[in-house]
Amino acid sequence: MQLRFTRYACLGALAALSVPALTACGGSGSASASGGGSTVVGVDYPRSDTDFWNSYIKYTPQFAKELKLDLKTTNSQNDVAKLTADVQTFISQGVKGVAMAPQDTAAIAPTLAQLEAKKIPVVSVDTRPDTGNVYMVVRADNRAYGEKACQFLGTKLGGKGKVVMLQGDLASVNGRDRTEAFNDCMKKNYPDIKVFGEATNWDGAVAAQKLQTDLTAHPDIKGVYMQSSFALSGTLQVLKQKGLLVDPKDDKHVFVVSNDGIPEELKDIAAGKIDATVSQPADLYAKYALSYLKAAIDGKTFKPGRTDHDSTIIQVREGLLEDQLSAPLVTADGGTYGGVPSLKSEDKSLWGNNLS
């Protein structure tokens, strides 16, 4: 399948579906000047109020330097109107490509259309636009996040009890994927577990308030699924206030699963404060967002299949590919839960254990 940037069309058809990422066929007429970092690209950071995104922000210039890309950056602060304005800034600066992580995946379509009309390729990081085209989506399988959290909690609770799911934002494809997958998995595999779904708009204060309300109304709640580490601090504070922040072997313990894999989560797992997370690869998001931008500028195209970096490129819809990076379940014991293997929290392969 050829990507829509015909200006960067591949010179020959790819022989097989299994294509090592970033080694697909190269094109002629490249806009890239590889020496001296003269190719300018724009990266919009979606926010800087979480440890996960701050880690992504730290990794981005490191990989830009490795790839010899000149970097222009903005921060849209979870505001699609600001993201639109930031894109106008990038266009005026003459960028050759843009990486973004739109948190409102529906409202970004007009901006994507404008960039496509100007032949400026886009890589979407962490989120996938509901409509509109991008050169590549770089994210992990967010449905797998919800399924892994479900299998862990379902196993720990023995298939019975009550859990709270602190949702992100259903305006985001990530929030929808994680929510739907968690609910579907629970209904199929653990029908005797009741799930209280709470919309939070990725706001930690809102998450803490809703968890507090649920625990007051249902003191027998035994599990919490946080759809990202935005809710970590507030969740621990609420559990401590309720006298529930106790050792995992204590009968009062509430099992907590998060998503992100930030250093604080890994430390909390080791300390018995939370029980699991799914490690979302902040380092690889930065690396492959920029790598795919360079590939677009250099005239390369890709097809669905396995990559050379332990991921799979899938076709989401006609003209839209997504590189689904690995995101392992992380636990204290490295056990298998509901058929899902996990890594121990101190595993050195986890980016959260290598962030200096």
PDB file of C-alpha atoms in Angstrom, residues 90-227:
ATOM      1  CA  PHE A  90       5.806  25.660  12.144  1.00  0.00           C
ATOM      2  CA  ILE A  91       4.627  26.381   8.600  1.00  0.00           C
ATOM      3  CA  SER A  92       6.020  29.929   8.802  1.00  0.00           C
ATOM      4  CA  GLN A  93       9.335  28.482   9.996  1.00  0.00           C
ATOM      5  CA  GLY A  94       9.562  26.278   6.918  1.00  0.00           C
ATOM      6  CA  VAL A  95       9.530  22.895   8.639  1.00  0.00           C
ATOM      7  CA  LYS A  96       9.745  19.812   6.421  1.00  0.00           C
ATOM      8  CA  GLY A  97       7.650  17.642   8.732  1.00  0.00           C
ATOM      9  CA  VAL A  98       5.599  17.820  11.934  1.00  0.00           C
ATOM     10  CA  ALA A  99       5.215  15.409  14.867  1.00  0.00           C
ATOM     11  CA  MET A 100       2.256  15.991  17.138  1.00  0.00           C
ATOM     12  CA  ALA A 101       0.199  14.197  19.769  1.00  0.00           C
ATOM     13  CA  PRO A 102      -3.320  15.649  19.440  1.00  0.00           C
ATOM     14  CA  GLN A 103      -5.323  14.945  22.576  1.00  0.00           C
ATOM     15  CA  ASP A 104      -8.627  15.779  20.858  1.00  0.00           C
ATOM     16  CA  THR A 105      -8.397  13.284  18.027  1.00  0.00           C
ATOM     17  CA  ALA A 106     -11.546  14.480  16.277  1.00  0.00           C
ATOM     18  CA  ALA A 107     -10.890  18.227  16.157  1.00  0.00           C
ATOM     19  CA  ILE A 108      -7.432  17.939  14.585  1.00  0.00           C
ATOM     20  CA  ALA A 109      -8.727  16.966  11.108  1.00  0.00           C
ATOM     21  CA  PRO A 110      -8.730  20.481   9.521  1.00  0.00           C
ATOM     22  CA  THR A 111      -5.146  21.083  10.626  1.00  0.00           C
ATOM     23  CA  LEU A 112      -4.060  17.763   9.147  1.00  0.00           C
ATOM     24  CA  ALA A 113      -5.771  18.665   5.873  1.00  0.00           C
ATOM     25  CA  GLN A 114      -3.887  21.948   5.743  1.00  0.00           C
ATOM     26  CA  LEU A 115      -0.545  20.235   6.286  1.00  0.00           C
ATOM     27  CA  GLU A 116      -1.339  17.605   3.668  1.00  0.00           C
ATOM     28  CA  ALA A 117      -2.201  20.319   1.141  1.00  0.00           C
ATOM     29  CA  LYS A 118       1.207  21.878   1.777  1.00  0.00           C
ATOM     30  CA  LYS A 119       2.946  18.488   1.348  1.00  0.00           C
ATOM     31  CA  ILE A 120       4.208  18.568   4.944  1.00  0.00           C
ATOM     32  CA  PRO A 121       4.164  15.008   6.321  1.00  0.00           C
ATOM     33  CA  VAL A 122       2.832  14.419   9.821  1.00  0.00           C
ATOM     34  CA  VAL A 123       3.596  11.737  12.394  1.00  0.00           C
ATOM     35  CA  SER A 124       1.012  11.379  15.145  1.00  0.00           C
ATOM     36  CA  VAL A 125       2.467  10.217  18.451  1.00  0.00           C
ATOM     37  CA  ASP A 126       0.503   8.352  21.132  1.00  0.00           C
ATOM     38  CA  THR A 127      -2.858   9.228  19.555  1.00  0.00           C
ATOM     39  CA  ARG A 128      -4.480   8.434  16.218  1.00  0.00           C
ATOM     40  CA  PRO A 129      -6.683  11.008  14.437  1.00  0.00           C
ATOM     41  CA  ASP A 130     -10.314   9.983  14.050  1.00  0.00           C
ATOM     42  CA  THR A 131     -10.273  11.308  10.485  1.00  0.00           C
ATOM     43  CA  GLY A 132      -7.628  12.788   8.236  1.00  0.00           C
ATOM     44  CA  ASN A 133      -4.276  11.512   7.074  1.00  0.00           C
ATOM     45  CA  VAL A 134      -0.852  11.267   8.641  1.00  0.00           C
ATOM     46  CA  TYR A 135       2.317   9.613   7.329  1.00  0.00           C
ATOM     47  CA  MET A 136       2.511   7.273  10.331  1.00  0.00           C
ATOM     48  CA  VAL A 137       0.958   6.847  13.756  1.00  0.00           C
ATOM     49  CA  VAL A 138       3.444   5.896  16.471  1.00  0.00           C
ATOM     50  CA  ARG A 139       1.733   4.459  19.518  1.00  0.00           C
ATOM     51  CA  ALA A 140       1.288   1.250  21.427  1.00  0.00           C
ATOM     52  CA  ASP A 141      -1.800  -0.946  21.205  1.00  0.00           C
ATOM     53  CA  ASN A 142      -4.042   0.929  23.617  1.00  0.00           C
ATOM     54  CA  ARG A 143      -6.682  -1.791  23.597  1.00  0.00           C
ATOM     55  CA  ALA A 144      -3.973  -4.091  24.931  1.00  0.00           C
ATOM     56  CA  TYR A 145      -3.461  -1.624  27.799  1.00  0.00           C
ATOM     57  CA  GLY A 146      -7.041  -2.093  28.918  1.00  0.00           C
ATOM     58  CA  GLU A 147      -6.936  -5.852  28.424  1.00  0.00           C
ATOM     59  CA  LYS A 148      -3.700  -6.258  30.417  1.00  0.00           C
ATOM     60  CA  ALA A 149      -5.093  -4.173  33.279  1.00  0.00           C
ATOM     61  CA  CYS A 150      -8.288  -6.248  33.210  1.00  0.00           C
ATOM     62  CA  GLN A 151      -6.449  -9.572  33.287  1.00  0.00           C
ATOM     63  CA  PHE A 152      -4.241  -8.453  36.157  1.00  0.00           C
ATOM     64  CA  LEU A 153      -7.095  -7.154  38.310  1.00  0.00           C
ATOM     65  CA  GLY A 154      -9.380 -10.036  37.382  1.00  0.00           C
ATOM     66  CA  THR A 155      -6.737 -12.529  38.464  1.00  0.00           C
ATOM     67  CA  LYS A 156      -5.902 -10.697  41.696  1.00  0.00           C
ATOM     68  CA  LEU A 157      -9.577 -10.404  42.660  1.00  0.00           C
ATOM     69  CA  GLY A 158     -10.318 -14.023  41.826  1.00  0.00           C
ATOM     70  CA  GLY A 159     -12.956 -12.957  39.336  1.00  0.00           C
ATOM     71  CA  LYS A 160     -15.229 -11.284  41.912  1.00  0.00           C
ATOM     72  CA  GLY A 161     -15.629  -7.858  43.476  1.00  0.00           C
ATOM     73  CA  LYS A 162     -15.698  -4.185  42.522  1.00  0.00           C
ATOM     74  CA  VAL A 163     -13.173  -1.990  40.704  1.00  0.00           C
ATOM     75  CA  VAL A 164     -12.980   1.658  39.704  1.00  0.00           C
ATOM     76  CA  MET A 165     -11.714   2.626  36.256  1.00  0.00           C
ATOM     77  CA  LEU A 166     -10.366   6.187  36.196  1.00  0.00           C
ATOM     78  CA  GLN A 167     -10.832   6.937  32.502  1.00  0.00           C
ATOM     79  CA  GLY A 168      -8.825   9.504  30.630  1.00  0.00           C
ATOM     80  CA  ASP A 169     -10.965  11.352  28.117  1.00  0.00           C
ATOM     81  CA  LEU A 170     -13.369   9.712  25.685  1.00  0.00           C
ATOM     82  CA  ALA A 171     -12.638  12.539  23.210  1.00  0.00           C
ATOM     83  CA  SER A 172      -9.251  10.814  22.855  1.00  0.00           C
ATOM     84  CA  VAL A 173      -8.848   7.555  20.954  1.00  0.00           C
ATOM     85  CA  ASN A 174      -6.599   6.409  23.805  1.00  0.00           C
ATOM     86  CA  GLY A 175      -9.308   6.927  26.391  1.00  0.00           C
ATOM     87  CA  ARG A 176     -11.846   5.144  24.209  1.00  0.00           C
ATOM     88  CA  ASP A 177      -9.551   2.215  23.404  1.00  0.00           C
ATOM     89  CA  ARG A 178      -8.510   1.621  27.007  1.00  0.00           C
ATOM     90  CA  THR A 179     -12.059   1.978  28.316  1.00  0.00           C
ATOM     91  CA  GLU A 180     -13.709  -0.257  25.728  1.00  0.00           C
ATOM     92  CA  ALA A 181     -11.054  -2.953  25.981  1.00  0.00           C
ATOM     93  CA  PHE A 182     -11.155  -3.028  29.802  1.00  0.00           C
ATOM     94  CA  ASN A 183     -14.947  -3.256  29.829  1.00  0.00           C
ATOM     95  CA  ASP A 184     -15.061  -5.881  27.070  1.00  0.00           C
ATOM     96  CA  CYS A 185     -12.437  -8.012  28.814  1.00  0.00           C
ATOM     97  CA  MET A 186     -14.237  -7.806  32.155  1.00  0.00           C
ATOM     98  CA  LYS A 187     -17.603  -8.769  30.640  1.00  0.00           C
ATOM     99  CA  LYS A 188     -16.083 -11.710  28.794  1.00  0.00           C
ATOM    100  CA  ASN A 189     -13.663 -13.068  31.390  1.00  0.00           C
ATOM    101  CA  TYR A 190     -14.780 -11.727  34.772  1.00  0.00           C
ATOM    102  CA  PRO A 191     -18.546 -11.103  34.618  1.00  0.00           C
ATOM    103  CA  ASP A 192     -18.825 -11.109  38.430  1.00  0.00           C
ATOM    104  CA  ILE A 193     -16.614  -8.035  38.762  1.00  0.00           C
ATOM    105  CA  LYS A 194     -18.504  -4.734  38.770  1.00  0.00           C
ATOM    106  CA  VAL A 195     -16.747  -1.831  37.090  1.00  0.00           C
ATOM    107  CA  PHE A 196     -17.379   1.796  38.045  1.00  0.00           C
ATOM    108  CA  GLY A 197     -16.222   3.871  35.088  1.00  0.00           C
ATOM    109  CA  GLU A 198     -15.304   7.467  35.914  1.00  0.00           C
ATOM    110  CA  ALA A 199     -14.544  10.092  33.262  1.00  0.00           C
ATOM    111  CA  THR A 200     -11.712  12.386  34.384  1.00  0.00           C
ATOM    112  CA  ASN A 201     -10.515  14.299  31.290  1.00  0.00           C
ATOM    113  CA  TRP A 202      -6.961  13.234  32.234  1.00  0.00           C
ATOM    114  CA  ASP A 203      -7.252  15.475  35.302  1.00  0.00           C
ATOM    115  CA  GLY A 204      -5.682  14.117  38.490  1.00  0.00           C
ATOM    116  CA  ALA A 205      -7.801  16.228  40.836  1.00  0.00           C
ATOM    117  CA  VAL A 206     -11.013  15.068  39.178  1.00  0.00           C
ATOM    118  CA  ALA A 207      -9.830  11.453  39.352  1.00  0.00           C
ATOM    119  CA  ALA A 208      -9.048  11.720  43.070  1.00  0.00           C
ATOM    120  CA  GLN A 209     -12.418  13.286  43.840  1.00  0.00           C
ATOM    121  CA  LYS A 210     -14.325  10.596  41.967  1.00  0.00           C
ATOM    122  CA  LEU A 211     -12.305   7.798  43.547  1.00  0.00           C
ATOM    123  CA  GLN A 212     -13.016   9.297  46.968  1.00  0.00           C
ATOM    124  CA  THR A 213     -16.750   9.338  46.209  1.00  0.00           C
ATOM    125  CA  ASP A 214     -16.751   5.746  44.951  1.00  0.00           C
ATOM    126  CA  LEU A 215     -14.839   4.422  47.955  1.00  0.00           C
ATOM    127  CA  THR A 216     -17.228   6.210  50.321  1.00  0.00           C
ATOM    128  CA  ALA A 217     -20.277   4.726  48.597  1.00  0.00           C
ATOM    129  CA  HIS A 218     -18.674   1.307  48.071  1.00  0.00           C
ATOM    130  CA  PRO A 219     -16.061   0.613  50.770  1.00  0.00           C
ATOM    131  CA  ASP A 220     -15.656  -2.934  49.444  1.00  0.00           C
ATOM    132  CA  ILE A 221     -13.969  -1.740  46.224  1.00  0.00           C
ATOM    133  CA  LYS A 222     -10.818  -3.830  45.772  1.00  0.00           C
ATOM    134  CA  GLY A 223      -9.267  -2.573  42.539  1.00  0.00           C
ATOM    135  CA  VAL A 224      -8.412   0.629  40.674  1.00  0.00           C
ATOM    136  CA  TYR A 225      -7.420   0.960  37.032  1.00  0.00           C
ATOM    137  CA  MET A 226      -5.825   4.331  36.276  1.00  0.00           C
ATOM    138  CA  GLN A 227      -5.635   4.920  32.537  1.00  0.00           C
TER     139      GLN A 227
END
